[in-house]
Amino acid sequence: MLILRKEQIEVFARERRRLFEKKVLAKVRELAPTACVPYEPSRLPELIHNSINRAKTFGLTTESQMMKFIAVTLALSESFDELPRYAWAKEILEIQQFKADERIKLLCEVVSQDLPEQTS
């Protein structure tokens, strides 16, 4: 029987996260190159890493939820969840009656409806 120690599991988890962050970075650069423009190329990996950490604080744990959170981050601001201007976004993310999928879906819908107004 194969027994994995806690340290070994942590190594696998770190590697999985590193690969996920790399995949997200490639996807963002491919699908939203304009959103990447304000960031130095060397800053994008850090933004993705930090966004994943922030997503977790709202109970967003699946890759899909994290991808959506990163998309919102790129659309609004790197620390949108801490800015008074986007207090409504944080309120959506903190609605306890909704599951995580419902919260991030609602946030994405509101952001996508609001984007044309923000860019004009």
Coordinates of C-alpha atoms in Angstrom, one line a residue:
M1 CA 0.0 0.0 0.0
L2 CA 1.3 3.4 -0.9
I3 CA 1.2 6.0 1.9
L4 CA 1.7 9.7 1.2
R5 CA 3.0 11.9 3.9
K6 CA 1.6 15.4 4.5
E7 CA 4.7 17.0 3.0
Q8 CA 4.4 15.0 -0.2
I9 CA 0.7 16.0 -0.6
E10 CA 1.7 19.6 -0.1
V11 CA 4.3 19.3 -2.9
F12 CA 1.7 17.9 -5.2
A13 CA -0.7 20.7 -4.2
R14 CA 1.9 23.4 -4.9
E15 CA 2.7 21.9 -8.3
R16 CA -0.9 21.7 -9.2
R17 CA -1.4 25.3 -8.3
R18 CA 1.7 26.3 -10.2
L19 CA 0.4 24.5 -13.3
F20 CA -3.1 26.1 -12.9
E21 CA -1.6 29.6 -12.6
K22 CA 0.5 28.9 -15.8
K23 CA -2.7 27.8 -17.6
V24 CA -4.6 30.8 -16.4
L25 CA -1.8 33.1 -17.6
A26 CA -1.8 31.6 -21.0
K27 CA -5.6 31.8 -21.3
V28 CA -5.7 35.4 -20.1
R29 CA -3.0 36.4 -22.6
E30 CA -4.9 34.6 -25.4
L31 CA -8.5 35.6 -24.7
A32 CA -8.0 39.1 -23.1
P33 CA -4.8 40.6 -24.4
T34 CA -6.2 44.1 -24.0
A35 CA -6.9 43.5 -20.3
C36 CA -3.2 42.6 -19.9
V37 CA -1.9 45.9 -21.4
P38 CA -2.0 47.9 -18.1
Y39 CA 0.2 45.3 -16.4
E40 CA 3.9 44.6 -17.0
P41 CA 4.4 41.1 -18.4
S42 CA 6.3 40.2 -15.2
R43 CA 3.4 41.4 -13.0
L44 CA 0.7 39.3 -14.6
P45 CA 1.7 36.0 -12.8
E46 CA 1.7 37.9 -9.5
L47 CA -1.7 39.3 -10.2
I48 CA -3.1 35.9 -11.0
H49 CA -1.5 34.4 -7.9
N50 CA -2.9 37.1 -5.7
S51 CA -6.3 36.9 -7.3
I52 CA -6.5 33.2 -6.6
N53 CA -5.7 33.8 -2.9
R54 CA -8.4 36.5 -2.8
A55 CA -10.9 34.3 -4.5
K56 CA -10.4 31.7 -1.8
T57 CA -11.3 34.2 0.9
F58 CA -14.8 34.4 -0.7
G59 CA -15.1 30.6 -0.7
L60 CA -14.3 30.4 -4.4
T61 CA -12.4 27.1 -4.7
T62 CA -12.9 25.6 -8.1
E63 CA -10.8 26.4 -11.1
S64 CA -13.9 27.8 -12.9
Q65 CA -14.7 30.1 -10.0
M66 CA -11.2 31.3 -9.8
M67 CA -11.0 31.9 -13.6
K68 CA -14.1 34.1 -13.3
F69 CA -12.8 35.9 -10.3
I70 CA -9.6 36.7 -12.3
A71 CA -11.7 37.9 -15.2
V72 CA -13.5 40.3 -12.9
T73 CA -10.2 41.4 -11.4
L74 CA -8.9 42.3 -14.9
A75 CA -12.2 44.0 -15.8
L76 CA -12.4 46.1 -12.6
S77 CA -9.2 46.5 -10.7
E78 CA -6.5 44.4 -9.1
S79 CA -8.0 44.9 -5.6
F80 CA -11.6 45.6 -6.6
D81 CA -12.9 43.8 -3.5
E82 CA -11.2 46.4 -1.2
L83 CA -12.1 49.5 -3.1
P84 CA -15.2 51.6 -2.0
R85 CA -16.0 52.2 -5.6
Y86 CA -16.7 48.5 -6.0
A87 CA -18.3 47.8 -2.6
W88 CA -21.2 46.3 -4.4
A89 CA -19.0 43.6 -5.9
K90 CA -17.8 42.6 -2.4
E91 CA -21.4 42.5 -1.2
I92 CA -22.2 40.1 -4.0
L93 CA -19.3 37.9 -3.1
E94 CA -20.4 37.8 0.5
I95 CA -24.0 36.8 0.0
Q96 CA -24.2 33.8 2.4
Q97 CA -27.6 32.6 1.0
F98 CA -26.0 31.9 -2.4
K99 CA -23.5 29.1 -3.2
A100 CA -20.1 30.1 -4.5
D101 CA -21.1 29.3 -8.1
E102 CA -24.1 31.5 -7.8
R103 CA -22.2 34.4 -6.3
I104 CA -19.5 34.5 -8.9
K105 CA -22.0 34.0 -11.8
L106 CA -24.0 37.0 -10.5
L107 CA -20.9 39.1 -10.1
C108 CA -19.8 38.3 -13.7
E109 CA -23.3 39.1 -15.0
V110 CA -23.3 42.5 -13.2
V111 CA -19.8 43.3 -14.4
S112 CA -20.5 42.4 -18.0
Q113 CA -23.6 44.5 -18.0
D114 CA -21.8 47.4 -16.4
L115 CA -18.6 47.3 -18.6
P116 CA -19.8 49.5 -21.5
E117 CA -20.7 52.2 -19.0
Q118 CA -17.3 52.0 -17.3
T119 CA -15.3 52.3 -20.5
S120 CA -17.1 55.3 -21.8

